[in-house]
XYZ file of C-alpha atoms in Angstrom:
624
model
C -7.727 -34.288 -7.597
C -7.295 -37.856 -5.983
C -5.459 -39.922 -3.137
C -3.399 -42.342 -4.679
C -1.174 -44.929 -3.166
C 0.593 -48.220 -4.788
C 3.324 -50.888 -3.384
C 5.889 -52.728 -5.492
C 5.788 -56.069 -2.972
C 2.993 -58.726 -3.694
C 3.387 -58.895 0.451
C 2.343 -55.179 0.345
C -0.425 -55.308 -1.442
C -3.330 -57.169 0.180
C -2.741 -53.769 2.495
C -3.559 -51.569 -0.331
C -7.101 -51.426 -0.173
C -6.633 -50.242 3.880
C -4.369 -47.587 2.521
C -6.498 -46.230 -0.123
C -9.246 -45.780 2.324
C -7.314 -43.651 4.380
C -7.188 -41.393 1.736
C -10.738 -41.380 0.744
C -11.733 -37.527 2.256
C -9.291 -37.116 -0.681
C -11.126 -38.925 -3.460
C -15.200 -39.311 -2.135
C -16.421 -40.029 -5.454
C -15.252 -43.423 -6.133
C -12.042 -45.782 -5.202
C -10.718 -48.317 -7.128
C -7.629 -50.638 -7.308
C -5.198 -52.282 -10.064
C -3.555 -55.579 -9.622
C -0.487 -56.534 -12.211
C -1.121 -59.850 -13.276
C 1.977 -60.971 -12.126
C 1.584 -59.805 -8.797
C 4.565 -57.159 -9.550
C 2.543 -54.099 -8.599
C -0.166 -52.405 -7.357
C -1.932 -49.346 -7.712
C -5.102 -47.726 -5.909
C -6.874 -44.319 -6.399
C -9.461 -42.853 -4.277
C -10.710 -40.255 -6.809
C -12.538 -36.870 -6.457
C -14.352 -36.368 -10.146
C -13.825 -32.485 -11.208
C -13.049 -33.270 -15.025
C -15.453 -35.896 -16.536
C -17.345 -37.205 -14.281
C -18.030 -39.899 -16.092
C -16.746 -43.852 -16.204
C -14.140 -43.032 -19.058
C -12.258 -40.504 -15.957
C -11.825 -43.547 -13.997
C -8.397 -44.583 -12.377
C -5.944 -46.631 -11.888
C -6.258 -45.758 -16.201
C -4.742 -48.318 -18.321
C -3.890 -47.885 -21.814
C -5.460 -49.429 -24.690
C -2.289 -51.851 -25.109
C -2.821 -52.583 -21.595
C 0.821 -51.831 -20.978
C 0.729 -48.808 -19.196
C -1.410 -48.071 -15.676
C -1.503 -44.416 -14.185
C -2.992 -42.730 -11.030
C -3.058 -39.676 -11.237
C -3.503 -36.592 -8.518
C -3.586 -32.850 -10.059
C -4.770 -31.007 -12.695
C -3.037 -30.110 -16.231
C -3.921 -26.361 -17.337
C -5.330 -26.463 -20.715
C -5.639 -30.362 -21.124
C -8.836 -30.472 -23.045
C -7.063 -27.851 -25.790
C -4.257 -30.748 -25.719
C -6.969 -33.855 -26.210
C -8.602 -31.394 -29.152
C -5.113 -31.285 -30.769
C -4.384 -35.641 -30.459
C -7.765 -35.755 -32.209
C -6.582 -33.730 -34.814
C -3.448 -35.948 -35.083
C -6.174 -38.902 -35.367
C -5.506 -40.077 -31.707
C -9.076 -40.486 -30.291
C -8.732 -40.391 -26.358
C -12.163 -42.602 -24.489
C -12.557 -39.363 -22.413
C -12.038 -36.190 -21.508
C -9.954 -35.782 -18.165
C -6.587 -34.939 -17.019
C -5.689 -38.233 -16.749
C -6.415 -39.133 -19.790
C -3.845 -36.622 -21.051
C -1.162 -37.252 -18.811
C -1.348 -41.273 -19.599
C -0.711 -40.335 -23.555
C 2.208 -37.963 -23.074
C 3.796 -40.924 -20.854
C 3.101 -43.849 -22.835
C 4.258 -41.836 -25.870
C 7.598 -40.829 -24.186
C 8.908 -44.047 -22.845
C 8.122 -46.358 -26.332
C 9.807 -43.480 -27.989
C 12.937 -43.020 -25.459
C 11.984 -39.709 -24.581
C 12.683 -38.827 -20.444
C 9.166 -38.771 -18.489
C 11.162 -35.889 -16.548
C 11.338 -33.888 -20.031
C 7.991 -35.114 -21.618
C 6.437 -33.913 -18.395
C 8.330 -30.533 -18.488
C 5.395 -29.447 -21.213
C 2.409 -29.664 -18.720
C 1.361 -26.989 -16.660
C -0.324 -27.858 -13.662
C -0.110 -29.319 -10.504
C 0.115 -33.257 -9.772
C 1.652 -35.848 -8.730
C 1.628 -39.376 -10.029
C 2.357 -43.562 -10.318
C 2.878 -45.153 -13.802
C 3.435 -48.851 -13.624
C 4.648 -50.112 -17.215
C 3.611 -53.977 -17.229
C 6.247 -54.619 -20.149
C 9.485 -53.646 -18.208
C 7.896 -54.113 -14.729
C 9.095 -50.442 -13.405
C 7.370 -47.925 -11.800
C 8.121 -44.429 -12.555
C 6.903 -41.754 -9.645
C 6.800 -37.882 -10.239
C 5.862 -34.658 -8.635
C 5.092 -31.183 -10.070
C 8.279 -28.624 -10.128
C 6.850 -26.599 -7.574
C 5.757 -28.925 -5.282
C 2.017 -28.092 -5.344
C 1.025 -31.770 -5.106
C 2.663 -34.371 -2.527
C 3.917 -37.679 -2.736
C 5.255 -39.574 -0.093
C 7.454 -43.011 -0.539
C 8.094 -45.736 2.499
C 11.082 -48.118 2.051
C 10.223 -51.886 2.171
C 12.395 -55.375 2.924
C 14.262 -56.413 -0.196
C 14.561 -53.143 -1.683
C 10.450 -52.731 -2.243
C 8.602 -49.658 -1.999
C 5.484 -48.249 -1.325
C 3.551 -44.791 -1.845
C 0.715 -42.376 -0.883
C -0.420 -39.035 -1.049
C -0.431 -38.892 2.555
C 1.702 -40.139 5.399
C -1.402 -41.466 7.247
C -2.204 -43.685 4.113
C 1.157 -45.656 4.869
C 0.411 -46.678 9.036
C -1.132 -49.363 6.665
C 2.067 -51.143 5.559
C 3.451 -51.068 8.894
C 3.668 -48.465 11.908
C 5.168 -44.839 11.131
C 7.995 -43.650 13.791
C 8.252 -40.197 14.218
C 11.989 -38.902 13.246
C 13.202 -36.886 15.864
C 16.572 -35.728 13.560
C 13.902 -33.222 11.742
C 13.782 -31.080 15.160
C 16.361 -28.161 13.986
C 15.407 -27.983 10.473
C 11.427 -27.947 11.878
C 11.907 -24.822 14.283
C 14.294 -22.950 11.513
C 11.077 -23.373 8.633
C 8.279 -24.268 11.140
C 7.513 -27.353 8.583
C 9.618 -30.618 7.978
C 11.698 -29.591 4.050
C 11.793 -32.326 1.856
C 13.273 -35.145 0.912
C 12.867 -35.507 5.120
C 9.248 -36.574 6.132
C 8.906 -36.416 9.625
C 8.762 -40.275 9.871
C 11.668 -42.477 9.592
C 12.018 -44.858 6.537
C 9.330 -42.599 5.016
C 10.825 -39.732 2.494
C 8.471 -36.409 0.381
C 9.421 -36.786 -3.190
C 11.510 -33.525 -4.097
C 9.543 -31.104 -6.245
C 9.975 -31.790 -9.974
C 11.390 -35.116 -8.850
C 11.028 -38.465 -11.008
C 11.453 -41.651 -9.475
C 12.310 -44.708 -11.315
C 11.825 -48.205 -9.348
C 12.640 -51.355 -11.148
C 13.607 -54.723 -9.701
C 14.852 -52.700 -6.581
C 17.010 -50.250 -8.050
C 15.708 -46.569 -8.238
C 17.320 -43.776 -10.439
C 16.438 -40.120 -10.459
C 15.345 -37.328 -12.991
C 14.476 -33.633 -12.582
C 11.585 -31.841 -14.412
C 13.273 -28.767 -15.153
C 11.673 -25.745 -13.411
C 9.593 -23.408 -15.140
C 11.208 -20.113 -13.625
C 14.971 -21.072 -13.730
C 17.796 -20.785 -16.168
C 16.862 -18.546 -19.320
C 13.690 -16.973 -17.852
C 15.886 -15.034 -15.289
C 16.160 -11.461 -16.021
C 19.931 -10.762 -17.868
C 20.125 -6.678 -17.391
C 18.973 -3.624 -16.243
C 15.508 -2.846 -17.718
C 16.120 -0.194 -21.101
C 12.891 1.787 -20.684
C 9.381 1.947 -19.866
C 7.681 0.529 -23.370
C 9.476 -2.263 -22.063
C 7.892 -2.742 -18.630
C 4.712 -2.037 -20.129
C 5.345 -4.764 -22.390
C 5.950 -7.387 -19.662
C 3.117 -6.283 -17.893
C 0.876 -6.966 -20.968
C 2.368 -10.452 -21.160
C 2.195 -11.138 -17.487
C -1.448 -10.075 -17.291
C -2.254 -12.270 -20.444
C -0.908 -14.677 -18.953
C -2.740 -15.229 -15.509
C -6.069 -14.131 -17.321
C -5.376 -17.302 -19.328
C -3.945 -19.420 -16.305
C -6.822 -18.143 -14.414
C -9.111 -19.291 -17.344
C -7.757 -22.920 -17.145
C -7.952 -23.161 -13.458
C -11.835 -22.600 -14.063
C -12.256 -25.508 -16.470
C -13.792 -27.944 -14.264
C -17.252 -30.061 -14.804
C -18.156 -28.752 -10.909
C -18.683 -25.457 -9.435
C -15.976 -23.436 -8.816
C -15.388 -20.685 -5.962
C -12.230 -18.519 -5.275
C -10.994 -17.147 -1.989
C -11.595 -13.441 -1.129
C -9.580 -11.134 1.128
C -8.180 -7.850 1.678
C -5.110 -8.575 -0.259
C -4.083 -8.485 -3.304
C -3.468 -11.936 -4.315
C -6.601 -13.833 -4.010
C -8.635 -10.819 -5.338
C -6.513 -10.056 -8.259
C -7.319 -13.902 -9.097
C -11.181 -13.456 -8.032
C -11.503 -10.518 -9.835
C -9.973 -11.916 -13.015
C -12.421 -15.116 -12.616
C -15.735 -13.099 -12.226
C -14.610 -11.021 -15.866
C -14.190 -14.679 -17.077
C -17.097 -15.691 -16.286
C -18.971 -12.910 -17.066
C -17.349 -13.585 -20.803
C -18.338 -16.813 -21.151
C -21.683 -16.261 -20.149
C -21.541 -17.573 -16.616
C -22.243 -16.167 -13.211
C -19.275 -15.307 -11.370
C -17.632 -17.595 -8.617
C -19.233 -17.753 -5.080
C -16.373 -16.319 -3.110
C -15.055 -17.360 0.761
C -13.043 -15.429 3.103
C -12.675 -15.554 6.822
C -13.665 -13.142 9.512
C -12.325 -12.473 12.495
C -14.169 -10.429 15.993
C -10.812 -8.322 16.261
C -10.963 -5.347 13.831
C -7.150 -5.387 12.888
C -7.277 -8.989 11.769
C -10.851 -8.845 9.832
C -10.786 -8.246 5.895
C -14.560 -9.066 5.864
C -15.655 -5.543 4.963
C -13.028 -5.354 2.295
C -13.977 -8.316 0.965
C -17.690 -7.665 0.758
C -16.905 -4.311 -1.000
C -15.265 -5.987 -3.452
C -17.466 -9.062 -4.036
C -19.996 -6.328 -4.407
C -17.569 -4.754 -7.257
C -17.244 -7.422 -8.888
C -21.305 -9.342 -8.825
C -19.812 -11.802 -6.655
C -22.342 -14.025 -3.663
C -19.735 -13.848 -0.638
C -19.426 -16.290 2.422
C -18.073 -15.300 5.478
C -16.884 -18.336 7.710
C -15.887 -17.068 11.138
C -12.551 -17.726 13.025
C -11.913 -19.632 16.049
C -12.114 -18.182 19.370
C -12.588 -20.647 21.929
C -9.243 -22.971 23.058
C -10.843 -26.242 22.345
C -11.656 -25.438 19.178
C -8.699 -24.318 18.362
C -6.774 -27.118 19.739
C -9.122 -29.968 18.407
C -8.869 -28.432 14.896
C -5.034 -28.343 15.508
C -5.016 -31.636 16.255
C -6.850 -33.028 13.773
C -4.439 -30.604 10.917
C -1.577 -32.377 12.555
C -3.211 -36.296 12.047
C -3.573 -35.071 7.876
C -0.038 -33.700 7.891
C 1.217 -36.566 10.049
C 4.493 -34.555 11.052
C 4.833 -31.380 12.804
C 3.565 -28.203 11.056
C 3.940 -24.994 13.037
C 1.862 -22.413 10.926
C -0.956 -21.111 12.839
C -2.374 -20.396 10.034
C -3.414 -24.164 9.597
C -6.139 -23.896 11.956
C -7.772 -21.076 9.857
C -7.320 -23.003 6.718
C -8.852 -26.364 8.038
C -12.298 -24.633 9.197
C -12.230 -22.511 6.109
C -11.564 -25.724 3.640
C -14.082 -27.462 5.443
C -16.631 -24.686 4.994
C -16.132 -23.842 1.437
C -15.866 -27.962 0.568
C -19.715 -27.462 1.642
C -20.184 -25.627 -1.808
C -18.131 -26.311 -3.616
C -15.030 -29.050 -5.112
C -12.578 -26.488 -6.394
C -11.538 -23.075 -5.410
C -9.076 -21.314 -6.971
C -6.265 -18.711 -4.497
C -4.133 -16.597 -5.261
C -0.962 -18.979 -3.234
C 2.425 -18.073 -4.418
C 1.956 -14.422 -5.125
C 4.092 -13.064 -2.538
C 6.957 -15.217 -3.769
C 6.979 -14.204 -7.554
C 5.574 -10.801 -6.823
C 7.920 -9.888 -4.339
C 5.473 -9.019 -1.282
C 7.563 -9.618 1.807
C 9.505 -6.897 3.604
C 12.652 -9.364 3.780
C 13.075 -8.602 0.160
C 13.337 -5.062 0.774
C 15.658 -5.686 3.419
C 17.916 -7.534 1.297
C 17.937 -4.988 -1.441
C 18.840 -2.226 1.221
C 21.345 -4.740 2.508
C 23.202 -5.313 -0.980
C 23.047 -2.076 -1.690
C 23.939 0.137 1.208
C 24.485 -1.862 4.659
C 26.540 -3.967 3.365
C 29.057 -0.891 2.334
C 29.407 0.069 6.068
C 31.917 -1.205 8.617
C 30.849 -4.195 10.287
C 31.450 -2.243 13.528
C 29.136 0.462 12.834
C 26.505 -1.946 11.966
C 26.976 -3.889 15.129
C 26.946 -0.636 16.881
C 23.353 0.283 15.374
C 21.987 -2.897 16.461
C 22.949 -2.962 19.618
C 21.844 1.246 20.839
C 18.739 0.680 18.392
C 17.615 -2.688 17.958
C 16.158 -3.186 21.411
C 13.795 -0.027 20.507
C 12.889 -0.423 16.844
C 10.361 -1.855 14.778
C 10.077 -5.606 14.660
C 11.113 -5.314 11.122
C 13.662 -2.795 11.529
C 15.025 -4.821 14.361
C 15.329 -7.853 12.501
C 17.325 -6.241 10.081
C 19.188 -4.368 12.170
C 20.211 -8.225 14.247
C 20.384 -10.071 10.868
C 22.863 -7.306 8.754
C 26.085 -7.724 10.911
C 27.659 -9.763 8.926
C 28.101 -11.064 5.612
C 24.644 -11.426 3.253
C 25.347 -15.895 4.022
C 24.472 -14.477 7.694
C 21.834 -12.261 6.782
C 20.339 -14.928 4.920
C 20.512 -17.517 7.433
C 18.997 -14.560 10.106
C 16.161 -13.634 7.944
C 14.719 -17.012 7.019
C 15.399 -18.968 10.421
C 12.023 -18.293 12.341
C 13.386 -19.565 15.771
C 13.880 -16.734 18.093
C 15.689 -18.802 20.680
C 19.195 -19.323 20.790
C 19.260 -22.413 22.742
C 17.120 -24.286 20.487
C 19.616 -24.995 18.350
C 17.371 -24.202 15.432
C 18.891 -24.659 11.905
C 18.149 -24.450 7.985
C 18.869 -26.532 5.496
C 21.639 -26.536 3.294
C 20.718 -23.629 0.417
C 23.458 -22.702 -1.709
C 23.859 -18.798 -2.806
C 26.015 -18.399 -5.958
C 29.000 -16.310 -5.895
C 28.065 -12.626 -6.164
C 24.245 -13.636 -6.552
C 22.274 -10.826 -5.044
C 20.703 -11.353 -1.865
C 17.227 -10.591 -2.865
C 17.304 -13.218 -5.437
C 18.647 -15.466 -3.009
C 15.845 -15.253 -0.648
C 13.402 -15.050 -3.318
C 14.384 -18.445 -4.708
C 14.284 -19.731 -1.292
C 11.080 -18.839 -0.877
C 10.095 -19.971 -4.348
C 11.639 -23.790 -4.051
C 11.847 -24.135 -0.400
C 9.150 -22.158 1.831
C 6.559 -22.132 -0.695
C 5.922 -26.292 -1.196
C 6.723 -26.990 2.898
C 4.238 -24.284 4.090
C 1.599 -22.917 1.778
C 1.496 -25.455 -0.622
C 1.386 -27.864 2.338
C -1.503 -26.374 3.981
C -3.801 -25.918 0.782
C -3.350 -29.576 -0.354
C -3.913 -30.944 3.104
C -6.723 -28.921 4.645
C -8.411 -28.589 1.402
C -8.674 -32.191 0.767
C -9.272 -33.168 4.126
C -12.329 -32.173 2.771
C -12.848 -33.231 -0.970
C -11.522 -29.680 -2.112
C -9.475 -28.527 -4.572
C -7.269 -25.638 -4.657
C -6.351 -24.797 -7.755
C -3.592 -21.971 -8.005
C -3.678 -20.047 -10.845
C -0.382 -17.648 -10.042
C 1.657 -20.693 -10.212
C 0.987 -21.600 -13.822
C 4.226 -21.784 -15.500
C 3.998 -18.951 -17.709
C 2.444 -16.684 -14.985
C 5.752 -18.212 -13.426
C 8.234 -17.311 -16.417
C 6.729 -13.928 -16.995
C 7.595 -12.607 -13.126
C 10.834 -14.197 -13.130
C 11.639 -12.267 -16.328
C 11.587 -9.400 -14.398
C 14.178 -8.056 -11.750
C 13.777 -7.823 -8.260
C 14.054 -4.210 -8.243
C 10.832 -3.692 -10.138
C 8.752 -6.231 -8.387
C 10.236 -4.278 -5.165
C 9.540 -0.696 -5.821
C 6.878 1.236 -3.742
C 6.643 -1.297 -1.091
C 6.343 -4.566 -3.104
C 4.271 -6.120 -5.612
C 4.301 -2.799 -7.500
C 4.504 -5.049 -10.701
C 1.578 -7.282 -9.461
C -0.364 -4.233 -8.847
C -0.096 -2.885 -12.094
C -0.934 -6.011 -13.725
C -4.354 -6.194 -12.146
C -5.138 -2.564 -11.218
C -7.594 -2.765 -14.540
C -10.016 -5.333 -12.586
C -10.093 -4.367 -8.619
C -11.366 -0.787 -7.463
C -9.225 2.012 -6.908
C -9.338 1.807 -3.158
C -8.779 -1.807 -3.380
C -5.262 -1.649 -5.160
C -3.528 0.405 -1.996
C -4.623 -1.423 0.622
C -2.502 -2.113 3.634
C -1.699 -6.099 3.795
C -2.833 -7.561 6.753
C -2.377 -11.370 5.611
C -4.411 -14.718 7.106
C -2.479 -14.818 10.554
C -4.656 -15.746 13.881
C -3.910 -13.740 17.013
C -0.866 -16.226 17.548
C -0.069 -14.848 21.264
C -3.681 -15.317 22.418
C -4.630 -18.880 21.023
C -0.743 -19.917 22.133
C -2.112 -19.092 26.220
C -5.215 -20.293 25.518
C -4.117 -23.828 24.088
C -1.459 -23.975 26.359
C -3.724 -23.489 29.477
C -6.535 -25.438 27.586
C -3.953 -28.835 27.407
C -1.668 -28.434 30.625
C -3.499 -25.741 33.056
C -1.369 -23.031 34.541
C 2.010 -21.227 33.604
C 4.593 -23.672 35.616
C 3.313 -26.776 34.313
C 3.233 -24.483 31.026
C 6.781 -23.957 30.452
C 7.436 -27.643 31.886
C 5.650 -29.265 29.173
C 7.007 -27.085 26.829
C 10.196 -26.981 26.766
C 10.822 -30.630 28.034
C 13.514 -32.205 26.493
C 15.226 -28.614 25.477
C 18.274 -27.540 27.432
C 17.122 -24.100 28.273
C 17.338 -22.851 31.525
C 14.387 -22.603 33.520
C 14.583 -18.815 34.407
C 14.967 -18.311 30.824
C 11.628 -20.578 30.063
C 9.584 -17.968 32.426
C 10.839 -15.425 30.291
C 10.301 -16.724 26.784
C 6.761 -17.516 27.623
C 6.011 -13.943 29.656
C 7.276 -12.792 26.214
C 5.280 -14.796 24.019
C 2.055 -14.142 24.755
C 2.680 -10.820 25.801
C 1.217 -9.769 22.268
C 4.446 -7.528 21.769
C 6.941 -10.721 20.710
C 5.307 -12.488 17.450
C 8.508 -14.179 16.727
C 8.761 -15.649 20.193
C 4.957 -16.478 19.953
C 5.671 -18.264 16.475
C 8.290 -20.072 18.413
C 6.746 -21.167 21.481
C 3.729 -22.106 19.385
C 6.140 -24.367 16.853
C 7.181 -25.800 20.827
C 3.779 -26.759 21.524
C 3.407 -28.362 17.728
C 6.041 -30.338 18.831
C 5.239 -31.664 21.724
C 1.996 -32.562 20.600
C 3.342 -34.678 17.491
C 5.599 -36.405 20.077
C 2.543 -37.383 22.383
C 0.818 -38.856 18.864
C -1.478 -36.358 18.922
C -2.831 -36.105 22.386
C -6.128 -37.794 21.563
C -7.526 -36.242 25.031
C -5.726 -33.117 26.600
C -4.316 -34.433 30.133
C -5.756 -33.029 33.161
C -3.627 -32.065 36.362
């Protein structure tokens, strides 16, 4: 994994060195920078070494012609079975790294007319990248399909560009305004969706998105995505040999993702929990290891002083299970923690990011960079594996609420909604309508009306179930803005590496094969469960989810109080520059951190994000 950055104007470039040292928590182990020697591009990369650590891994890489230059950020799954196969085919490659890979596949694809977006469509992994061809002075950008890695590009004068991993990284071609037309779309997903940034002028290269810059015009490619198109399932399943059967293949399938996320020349950890995601991926490391020879992976989870939040002594049981040495990093309690951490999450992000969550995974990155540079997590399970309740909902939706009057169901929400379950409320409040109005219900996470919260535009095909729908959503939308944001940010922050091995693209293609309905059944993830139950303990596989969620309601009053003091001044702050009545402010705020309202905590919380990012970070909370 690396920081890279690069600028297409010769004006640009003397600022290239600034920006690659603003990304150099990102890449520790050495930074470097490539002039063209006509002054027609630049290219820097501050690099963290995980695959061979020696010289020959070096970037900006150029090719032996001396045509082609590539930085490089990611990792390729199975890239050193690829280099054994070019030597084979009498290609000798100087070393032994990712990049070294990922240069040949490009330099073979454009002197052979072949589309970078289709030559790259063949490489598992997670990256995102800069090749500058000296011969036909373009520059060709590109992202991962999922979105795993991030890539940020700036507009320039004269129709010039520059890039970065980071949005901090480019305050060193000129100051970053923040873009205050993101505000709906940021309380509806709690994160900024790309192409939007956060900071005008400045866009987040679409996932699977290649970028083609030469002499100031830019044209577009897709990667195709790994989980679209065929891989989708075509009919109701015929029997059980044939579950069993796609069970076999997913499980073969993450053991050997898994198995690739683990080839690095530096230790390696994985993340523990309660759950089932990270320890179906810990559990299948420590059985590779223990095949190869090797001790299993040091494991990390977070614990927490209230009981319902703390997975510690699941955790330990299991590390135990499985020979594993366990670190527990604690949580933060006190508010100036909390906020300083928050703070300093929002300067890596540089744009509003309302996930709580964030603070967790900034102390816990920072502790487990302390051991080690790549840790693998089980990210993106509960999208392919079905593990949210909304999916449920939408299945009971499509196939029974949807069948009754719309009076009826208006009816139910209003004499029951009030007194339900928060779940059973929201579906209750979201299923009144049509399933466009369910869908826009379920995945807006603003629970105030006069916020004028809203998503973005997500197309649902004609007679596509629901459950799909939102799965998909999920999948291409949620998943890169929040998860995948938080992992790559907090984690290198600190020179780490999160590698996810769930998101390998035939992990990917083998759940999608499958229909909702059986990754749905007995609660969710019953097909995930199955699929690992051979390598976690019995009393491991039925355990409630709890998920990695602070106490949002208590840190929300004790930032709030922490940065502006007492409940009027409170709301004030707030809520300034919202049209929402001030009786109404009292209210939403009683509610919020009344611990019974989590949606209205999320809210108020993604409020206080907000008004932080506007006040550049608040380098000192004020006083009075």
């Amino acid at each position: 994994m690396c920081g890279i950055a690069g600028a297409t104007s010769n004006s640009d470039q003397a600022s290239l060195a600034d920006a690659v040292k603003r990304l150099s928590h990102r890449g520790p182990d050495d930074q470097r920078l490539w002039r063209d020697p006509q002054n027609a591009c630049a290219l820097a990369c501050a690099r963290l070494a995980t695959t061979d650590l020696s010289s020959d891994g070096a970037q900006p890489m150029v090719s032996g012609d001396g045509r082609f230059v590539l930085v490089f950020n990611g990792y390729i799954a199975g890239h050193r079975r690829m280099l054994e196969v070019l030597k084979h085919q009498g290609i000798l490659p100087r070393g032994q790294s990712d990049a070294e890979l990922v240069l040949h596949v490009l330099t073979q694809a454009i002197t052979r007319s072949v589309s970078v977006a289709d030559a790259l469509s063949f490489l598992s992994g997670q990256y995102a990248l800069a090749l500058w061809d000296c011969d036909q002075a373009s520059l060709y950008l590109a992202r991962d399909p999922l979105g795993i890695k991030p890539l940020y590009v700036m507009d320039r004068p004269d129709c010039h560009l520059v890039f970065a991993s980071e949005i901090p990284a480019l305050s060193a071609f000129g100051p970053l305004r923040p873009d205050e037309n993101v505000r709906s779309e940021y309380l509806a997903h709690l994160f900024v969706p790309s192409p939007e940034s956060g900071s005008v002028d400045v866009t987040l290269l679409a996932p699977g998105r290649v970028l083609c810059w030469q002499g100031g015009q830019v044209t577009n490619s897709q990667i195709p995505h790994p989980a679209k198109g065929k891989f989708r399932p075509k009919g109701r399943l015929q029997n059980q040999t044939d579950e069993t059967h796609q069970i076999e293949t997913l499980r073969a399938a993450v053991w050997q993702s898994v198995g690739d996320a683990m080839d690095a020349d530096c230790l390696v950890g994985t993340l523990m929990s309660g759950g089932l995601d990270s320890a179906g991926v810990a559990a299948m490391a420590s059985a590779i290891a223990r095949e190869r020879g090797q001790p299993p992976p040091v494991g990390f989870v977070m614990g927490f002083s209230n009981p319902a939040l703390d997975e510690t002594d699941a955790a330990r049981h299991l590390a135990q299970h499985l020979g594993q040495e366990l670190h527990v990093i604690p949580a933060p309690e006190k508010p100036q923690e909390i906020f300083d951490t928050l703070q300093n999450a929002l300067q890596s992000i540089g744009a509003p990011f309302a996930n709580p969550s964030v603070v967790l995974m900034r102390i816990l990155s920072q502790a487990v960079g302390n051991h080690v540079k790549v840790c693998l997590s089980g990210d993106g399970g509960d999208e392919l594996f079905a593990g949210y309740p909304r999916y449920r909902a939408a299945r009971l939706f499509d196939h029974y609420w949807c069948h009754l009057p719309v009076p009826i169901r208006r009816c139910a929400a209003q004499i029951l909604g009030s007194n339900s379950a928060r779940n059973t409320a929201r579906f209750l409040a979201g299923g009144q309508g049509d399933s466009r109005q369910a869908f826009e219900a379920w995945n807006n996470r603003c629970a105030i009306a006069e916020l004028k919260s809203g998503l973005i535009d997500w197309n649902i095909e004609r007679d596509e179930p629901l459950a799909d729908a939102m799965m998909a959503f999920d999948r291409d939308v949620t998943l890169p803005g929040n998860q995948l944001m938080m992992s790559d940010r907090m984690g290198m922050a600190f020179g780490l590496e999160y590698r996810l091995p769930l998101l390998g693209h035939e992990v990917m293609r083998a759940a999608a094969g499958m229909s909702v309905v059986q990754h749905v059944r007995n609660g969710g993830k019953d097909i995930w469960r199955k699929t690992i139950s051979p390598y976690l303990p019995k009393d491991h596989i039925g355990r409630p989810k709890i998920g990695f969620n602070p106490p949002t309601h208590d840190w929300l009053a004790k930032v709030c109080a922490y940065v502006w003091g007492d409940a009027p001044t409170i709301t004030h702050a707030l809520f300034e520059g919202f049209d929402v009545p001030e009786d109404k402010q009292v209210a939403y705020w009683k509610r919020a951190i009344s611990g019974r309202a989590p949606d209205m905590a999320v809210t108020l919380w993604a409020l206080m994000v907000w008004q932080i990012w506007q006040c550049d970070g608040l380098s000192e909370p004020p006083r009075g």
